[in-house]
Each structure stands twice: as C-alpha cells, then as structure tokens.
Coordinates of C-alpha atoms and ligand atoms in Angstrom, one line a residue:
M877 CA -15.9 -14.0 22.6
N878 CA -13.3 -12.1 20.5
P879 CA -14.8 -9.1 18.7
R880 CA -14.8 -9.0 14.9
H881 CA -12.2 -6.6 13.6
F882 CA -11.7 -4.9 10.2
T883 CA -8.0 -4.3 10.0
S884 CA -7.8 -5.5 6.4
L885 CA -10.3 -6.4 3.6
L886 CA -9.1 -9.9 4.0
D887 CA -10.9 -10.0 7.4
L888 CA -14.0 -10.4 5.2
S889 CA -15.1 -13.4 3.2
S890 CA -16.1 -12.7 -0.4
E891 CA -19.7 -13.2 0.6
E892 CA -19.5 -10.7 3.5
F893 CA -17.8 -8.1 1.2
R894 CA -20.7 -8.5 -1.3
G895 CA -23.2 -8.3 1.6
L896 CA -21.7 -5.1 2.8
I897 CA -21.9 -3.6 -0.7
T898 CA -25.6 -4.6 -1.0
R899 CA -26.4 -3.2 2.4
A900 CA -24.5 0.1 1.8
I901 CA -26.6 0.6 -1.4
E902 CA -29.8 -0.1 0.6
L903 CA -28.8 2.3 3.4
K904 CA -28.1 5.0 0.9
N905 CA -31.4 4.6 -1.0
N906 CA -33.7 4.1 2.0
R907 CA -32.5 6.4 4.7
D908 CA -34.8 5.9 7.7
P909 CA -34.1 8.4 10.5
D910 CA -35.9 6.1 13.0
Y911 CA -33.5 3.3 12.3
Q912 CA -31.0 3.8 15.1
P913 CA -29.3 0.5 15.7
L914 CA -26.3 2.0 17.5
K915 CA -28.3 4.2 20.0
G916 CA -26.1 5.2 22.9
Q917 CA -23.0 3.5 21.4
V918 CA -19.7 5.3 21.0
L919 CA -17.0 5.1 18.3
A920 CA -13.5 6.3 19.3
M921 CA -11.7 7.7 16.3
I922 CA -7.9 7.9 16.7
F923 CA -6.3 10.0 14.0
E924 CA -2.5 10.1 13.8
K925 CA -2.8 11.6 10.3
S926 CA -5.1 14.1 8.6
S927 CA -8.5 13.3 7.3
T928 CA -11.6 14.9 5.8
R929 CA -13.6 12.0 4.4
T930 CA -12.9 9.3 6.9
R931 CA -13.4 11.5 9.9
I932 CA -16.7 13.1 8.7
S933 CA -18.2 9.8 7.3
F934 CA -17.6 7.9 10.5
D935 CA -18.8 10.7 12.7
A936 CA -21.9 11.3 10.6
G937 CA -22.6 7.6 10.2
M938 CA -22.6 7.1 14.0
V939 CA -24.9 10.1 14.5
H940 CA -27.3 8.7 11.8
F941 CA -27.4 5.4 13.7
G942 CA -28.1 7.1 17.1
G943 CA -24.6 6.9 18.4
S944 CA -21.7 9.3 18.7
A945 CA -18.0 9.5 17.8
L946 CA -15.0 10.9 19.7
F947 CA -12.2 12.5 17.7
L948 CA -8.9 11.7 19.4
S949 CA -5.6 13.1 18.2
P950 CA -2.3 12.0 19.6
R951 CA -1.6 15.6 20.5
D952 CA -4.3 15.6 23.1
T953 CA -4.1 12.0 24.4
Q954 CA -1.4 10.0 26.2
L955 CA -0.9 8.0 23.0
G956 CA 1.2 10.9 21.7
R957 CA 3.3 10.8 24.9
G958 CA 4.2 7.1 24.4
E959 CA 1.6 5.3 26.5
P960 CA 2.0 1.6 25.3
L961 CA -0.5 0.6 22.6
Q962 CA -1.6 -2.5 24.6
D963 CA -2.5 -0.3 27.6
S964 CA -4.2 2.3 25.4
A965 CA -6.2 -0.4 23.6
K966 CA -7.4 -2.0 26.9
V967 CA -8.3 1.3 28.4
I968 CA -10.1 2.8 25.4
S969 CA -11.9 -0.4 24.6
S970 CA -13.2 -0.6 28.1
M971 CA -15.1 2.7 27.6
V972 CA -16.3 2.7 24.0
D973 CA -18.1 0.2 21.6
C974 CA -15.8 0.5 18.6
I975 CA -12.4 2.0 17.7
M976 CA -11.3 3.4 14.4
L977 CA -7.6 4.0 14.0
R978 CA -5.7 6.0 11.3
T979 CA -2.0 5.6 11.7
D980 CA 1.2 4.9 9.7
K981 CA 2.3 1.5 10.9
H982 CA -0.1 -1.3 10.1
E983 CA 1.1 -3.2 13.1
T984 CA -0.3 -0.4 15.3
V985 CA -3.8 -1.4 14.1
T986 CA -3.2 -5.1 14.5
T987 CA -1.7 -4.7 18.0
F988 CA -4.7 -2.5 19.0
A989 CA -7.0 -5.2 17.7
Q990 CA -5.2 -7.9 19.7
H991 CA -5.7 -6.0 22.9
S992 CA -9.1 -4.5 22.3
R993 CA -12.3 -5.9 23.6
V994 CA -14.4 -4.1 21.0
P995 CA -14.1 -4.1 17.1
V996 CA -11.1 -2.2 15.7
I997 CA -11.4 -0.6 12.2
N998 CA -8.4 0.3 10.0
G999 CA -9.1 3.9 8.9
L1000 CA -5.8 3.8 6.8
T1001 CA -2.3 2.7 7.4
D1002 CA 0.8 3.0 5.2
Q1003 CA 0.0 -0.5 4.1
Q1004 CA -3.8 -0.7 3.5
H1005 CA -6.9 1.4 3.2
P1006 CA -9.8 -1.1 3.4
C1007 CA -12.6 1.3 4.2
Q1008 CA -11.9 3.1 0.9
L1009 CA -12.4 -0.1 -1.0
L1010 CA -15.8 -0.7 0.5
A1011 CA -16.8 2.7 -1.0
D1012 CA -15.0 2.2 -4.3
M1013 CA -16.7 -1.2 -4.9
Q1014 CA -20.1 0.1 -3.9
T1015 CA -19.6 2.9 -6.5
F1016 CA -18.6 0.4 -9.2
F1017 CA -21.6 -1.8 -8.4
E1018 CA -24.0 1.2 -8.5
H1019 CA -22.8 2.4 -11.9
R1020 CA -21.9 -0.8 -13.7
G1021 CA -23.2 -3.8 -11.7
D1022 CA -21.0 -6.7 -10.5
I1023 CA -17.3 -6.3 -10.9
N1024 CA -16.7 -10.0 -11.2
G1025 CA -14.6 -10.7 -14.3
K1026 CA -14.0 -7.0 -15.1
T1027 CA -10.7 -5.4 -15.5
V1028 CA -9.4 -2.6 -13.2
A1029 CA -6.2 -0.6 -14.1
W1030 CA -4.2 0.7 -11.1
I1031 CA -1.8 3.4 -12.3
G1032 CA 0.8 5.0 -10.0
D1033 CA 2.2 4.2 -6.7
G1034 CA 2.1 0.6 -5.3
N1035 CA 0.9 2.0 -2.0
N1036 CA -1.8 1.4 0.6
M1037 CA -4.6 1.9 -1.9
C1038 CA -3.0 -0.4 -4.4
H1039 CA -2.6 -3.1 -1.8
S1040 CA -6.3 -2.9 -0.8
Y1041 CA -7.2 -3.1 -4.5
M1042 CA -5.2 -6.3 -4.7
H1043 CA -7.3 -7.7 -1.8
A1044 CA -10.5 -6.6 -3.5
A1045 CA -9.5 -8.3 -6.7
M1046 CA -9.0 -11.5 -4.8
L1047 CA -12.3 -11.3 -2.9
L1048 CA -14.5 -10.1 -5.8
D1049 CA -12.7 -11.9 -8.7
F1050 CA -11.7 -9.1 -11.0
N1051 CA -8.5 -8.7 -12.9
L1052 CA -6.2 -6.0 -11.7
N1053 CA -3.6 -4.5 -14.1
I1054 CA -0.9 -2.6 -12.3
A1055 CA 1.5 -0.1 -13.7
C1056 CA 4.0 1.5 -11.2
P1057 CA 7.4 3.0 -11.8
D1058 CA 10.5 1.0 -10.9
G1059 CA 11.1 1.2 -7.1
Y1060 CA 7.4 2.0 -6.4
Q1061 CA 5.9 -1.5 -6.8
P1062 CA 3.5 -3.0 -4.2
L1063 CA 5.1 -5.1 -1.5
P1064 CA 6.1 -8.7 -2.6
A1065 CA 3.9 -10.4 0.1
F1066 CA 0.8 -8.7 -1.4
V1067 CA 1.8 -9.6 -5.0
K1068 CA 2.4 -13.2 -3.9
A1069 CA -0.9 -13.5 -2.1
A1070 CA -2.9 -12.0 -5.1
G1071 CA -1.5 -14.6 -7.5
E1072 CA -3.0 -14.6 -10.9
R1073 CA -5.6 -11.9 -10.1
V1074 CA -2.8 -9.3 -10.7
R1075 CA -0.8 -8.6 -13.8
F1076 CA 2.0 -6.0 -14.1
F1077 CA 2.6 -3.7 -17.0
N1078 CA 5.5 -1.5 -18.0
T1079 CA 3.4 1.4 -19.1
A1080 CA 0.3 3.1 -17.9
L1081 CA -1.2 2.8 -21.4
A1082 CA -0.7 -1.0 -21.5
A1083 CA -2.3 -1.4 -18.1
A1084 CA -5.3 0.7 -19.1
K1085 CA -6.0 -1.2 -22.3
D1086 CA -9.6 -2.5 -22.2
A1087 CA -10.1 -1.6 -18.5
D1088 CA -13.5 -1.1 -17.0
L1089 CA -12.2 1.1 -14.3
C1090 CA -9.0 3.2 -14.1
V1091 CA -7.8 4.2 -10.6
T1092 CA -5.0 6.2 -9.3
D1093 CA -3.8 8.0 -6.1
V1094 CA -1.4 10.7 -5.1
W1095 CA 2.2 10.3 -6.0
A1096 CA 3.4 11.1 -2.5
S1097 CA 1.2 9.8 0.3
M1098 CA 0.9 11.3 3.8
G1099 CA 4.3 11.0 5.5
Q1100 CA 6.1 11.1 2.1
E1101 CA 5.9 14.9 1.6
E1102 CA 9.7 15.3 1.6
E1103 CA 9.9 12.8 -1.4
Q1104 CA 7.5 15.0 -3.5
K1105 CA 10.1 16.3 -6.0
Q1106 CA 11.8 12.9 -6.5
R1107 CA 8.4 11.2 -6.9
E1108 CA 7.3 13.8 -9.5
R1109 CA 10.2 12.8 -11.6
A1110 CA 9.7 9.0 -11.1
F1111 CA 5.9 9.2 -11.8
K1112 CA 5.9 11.6 -14.7
D1113 CA 4.8 8.9 -17.2
Y1114 CA 2.1 7.6 -14.8
Q1115 CA -0.5 10.3 -15.1
T1116 CA -4.1 9.3 -15.8
N1117 CA -5.0 11.6 -18.7
A1118 CA -7.3 11.5 -21.7
G1119 CA -4.9 9.3 -23.7
I1120 CA -4.9 6.7 -20.9
M1121 CA -8.7 6.8 -20.6
S1122 CA -9.1 6.3 -24.4
A1123 CA -7.1 3.0 -24.1
A1124 CA -9.7 1.8 -21.6
H1125 CA -13.3 0.7 -22.6
S1126 CA -15.3 3.6 -23.8
D1127 CA -17.6 3.3 -20.7
A1128 CA -14.7 2.9 -18.2
L1129 CA -15.1 4.8 -14.9
F1130 CA -12.4 6.8 -13.2
M1131 CA -11.9 6.7 -9.5
H1132 CA -9.5 8.4 -7.0
C1133 CA -9.8 8.1 -3.2
L1134 CA -9.1 11.9 -2.9
P1135 CA -7.6 14.3 -2.0
A1136 CA -6.2 14.6 -5.6
H1137 CA -3.6 16.7 -7.2
R1138 CA -4.8 17.9 -10.6
G1139 CA -2.0 18.1 -13.1
E1140 CA 0.0 15.4 -11.3
E1141 CA -1.4 11.9 -11.0
V1142 CA -4.6 12.9 -13.0
T1143 CA -5.5 15.7 -15.3
A1144 CA -8.4 18.1 -14.5
E1145 CA -10.0 16.9 -17.8
V1146 CA -10.3 13.3 -16.5
I1147 CA -11.1 13.9 -12.8
D1148 CA -13.7 16.6 -13.6
G1149 CA -14.9 14.8 -16.8
P1150 CA -17.9 12.5 -17.5
Q1151 CA -16.2 9.2 -16.7
S1152 CA -15.1 10.3 -13.2
V1153 CA -17.2 9.1 -10.2
V1154 CA -14.9 10.5 -7.5
F1155 CA -17.6 12.4 -5.7
D1156 CA -20.0 9.4 -5.6
E1157 CA -17.0 7.5 -4.4
A1158 CA -16.4 10.0 -1.6
E1159 CA -20.1 10.1 -0.6
N1160 CA -20.2 6.3 -0.5
R1161 CA -17.6 6.3 2.4
L1162 CA -20.6 7.3 4.6
H1163 CA -22.9 4.6 3.3
A1164 CA -20.3 1.8 3.1
Q1165 CA -19.0 2.5 6.6
K1166 CA -22.5 2.6 8.1
A1167 CA -22.9 -0.9 6.6
L1168 CA -19.6 -1.9 8.2
L1169 CA -20.5 -0.5 11.6
E1170 CA -23.8 -2.3 11.5
F1171 CA -22.0 -5.5 10.5
L1172 CA -19.4 -5.3 13.2
L1173 CA -21.6 -4.0 16.1
C1174 CA -25.0 -5.5 15.4
N1175 CA -24.5 -8.9 13.9
N1176 CA -22.2 -10.4 16.4
Ligands
LIG1744 N1 -9.9 9.1 0.9 C1 -9.7 9.4 2.2 O1 -9.4 8.5 3.1 O2 -9.8 10.7 2.5 P1 -9.4 11.4 3.9 O3 -7.9 11.3 4.0 O4 -9.9 12.8 3.7 O5 -10.0 10.7 5.0
LIG1745 N1 -2.3 7.0 -0.3 C1 -2.9 8.1 0.3 C2 -4.3 7.9 0.5 C3 -5.1 9.1 1.2 C4 -6.5 8.8 1.5 C5 -2.2 8.4 1.6 O1 -1.9 7.4 2.3 O2 -1.9 9.5 1.9

C-alpha cells in the first residue's frame, strides 16, 4: 500500500485537518510520558535550508513519542553530491519510518514522495509551508475557537506561507484578504484553485479591515537574500504596524511564522504587543507535528 504523505495541506481533507488541530490541542494539554506510539521508529530530517523551529520540533516530537530523528544535511550526505533523488528516496526510505524534507524546489518533495516507501513530510519548500499552517490554525482555535467564516489578512509577500494560507482558507472555510506589492503576488495556479475564498486588496490597510487575524512573513525568504534591498523598497508600504492592527477587529490576533525582522515586515510594537501570539504559534509546531506524525505513522 502507498504510504500517506504530507507534501501539501491539500493532502488532507477538511475533516482530517480539523482532526489534527483537535489532537494537537489534546497532546499539548495532556502530555503523557508513557504514551510512546513511535517507539523504535526513526524520522530522517533532510535540511537543505536553515531551521530552528522545524528541526527542534520534529526532533523533540519524535523523542516524546519514543522514537528518534536523524538530522541530514546535503553537506554530509551524497544528496549534496548529486545522487539522484529517486535513488536517495528509495535508499533512505528502506531504513527509516518517515522522511521530512526542507528544500527549495517543491518538486523535490513530490519526487521524493513518489519514490519513498514511507511517509514524506514537506518541512518547507519555496512554494509551500504546510507544517506551519497546522500550528497557526491550532493557535487560532486555542485563542478564538473555530476559524470558519472568520477573516484573515495576509500582508506582504505572496510566498510559500501565503500559498499555504490559501490552502487553509479552502479547507477551513475562512476568508483570506491578501495585500502584496505588484510583482510579489501569489502564483496564479494557487489563486485559481482558491477561488472565492481569497480576495485581493491594493493596500495593507484595506486588507486588514475587520480582520480576525493579521499575518505576515519576511520580505526576503531563504534563498532571496540578494534581493533584500530591492524588496525593502517594494514592500515599504506593507508593514504590519499599529495602524494596520487598528483597522482589524479590536480582538484580532497577530501571527508570524518566525524568524521575524522587527522594523521591516512588522514593528516591535505589534510583534511584542498584546495581540501577538507568535510564541504560542512557534511552540505549537511541536504539538501540531506530533499530531501529524501520529496520523501518518499510526493510523494507516
Ligand atoms: N517557522 C519556521 O519554519 O521556522 P524555522 O525556519 O526556524 O524552522
Ligand atoms: N517564507 C520564509 C519562511 C521561513 C519559515 C522562508 O521561506 O524563508
């Protein structure tokens, strides 16, 4: 039987996504050290890009569940010397129980999944960051209840996080207001698929109006460091600041996947202020991914 993969949020049904959120909250609130459903199991974590949260949360999550995680960087494996992805996927999946991959090209993750005999998890690509959305949605549910029918404002780059927010809007039925500068819009295929769940605005202020959640991300993602100056100019009117938050509902939350650049995409006043839940969001990477690992490795 083909394993269940998590290369995109759209690998889940709405019901499964909701189930993972409920389970993540349960795991967070009732930690039982004797519950070790992944005893003896191994997660291979292939990181072609830097990470703090993703690496630590997957590693700690595996240990909590009685298993272990291997950190593999292309510098120390044959992947970095051009061993074909298909061969690597076959070999690695013959020795471990699950593979997590953080890389630039989304196709690298889908190719790995095609050739792997164990579940493959997308730990971020240039196109999508589905694990982060599990944590973000868990955080919203914990603070405000169901997100169904609510309004989320995405302000900034139409990047991997924005694409995964579009998927979450489709699965959990919320409205996503997007404000991105010209030339930095999400990819047309994602816009088309999201249909009426997504609306575009010309200014950050218009997108934030009556929002229940304001979200942003860095202006230059990993791999775009050389575009930093050009992007600072393009994004200067797309900062989430107190003015933007005051256009949203008075109880609106602020989220950011982190790492953040205070003074660029968000002011210190907002990210360190009372509406910000960024550190709950970061912690929830652990709980949400434990729910995901359990779902992929124990339910099938
Ligand atoms: N948000 C996130 O994925 O963080 P890391 O890059 O530290 O893993
Ligand atoms: N958009 C960012 C997210 C980092 C977690 C990046 O890809 O670098």
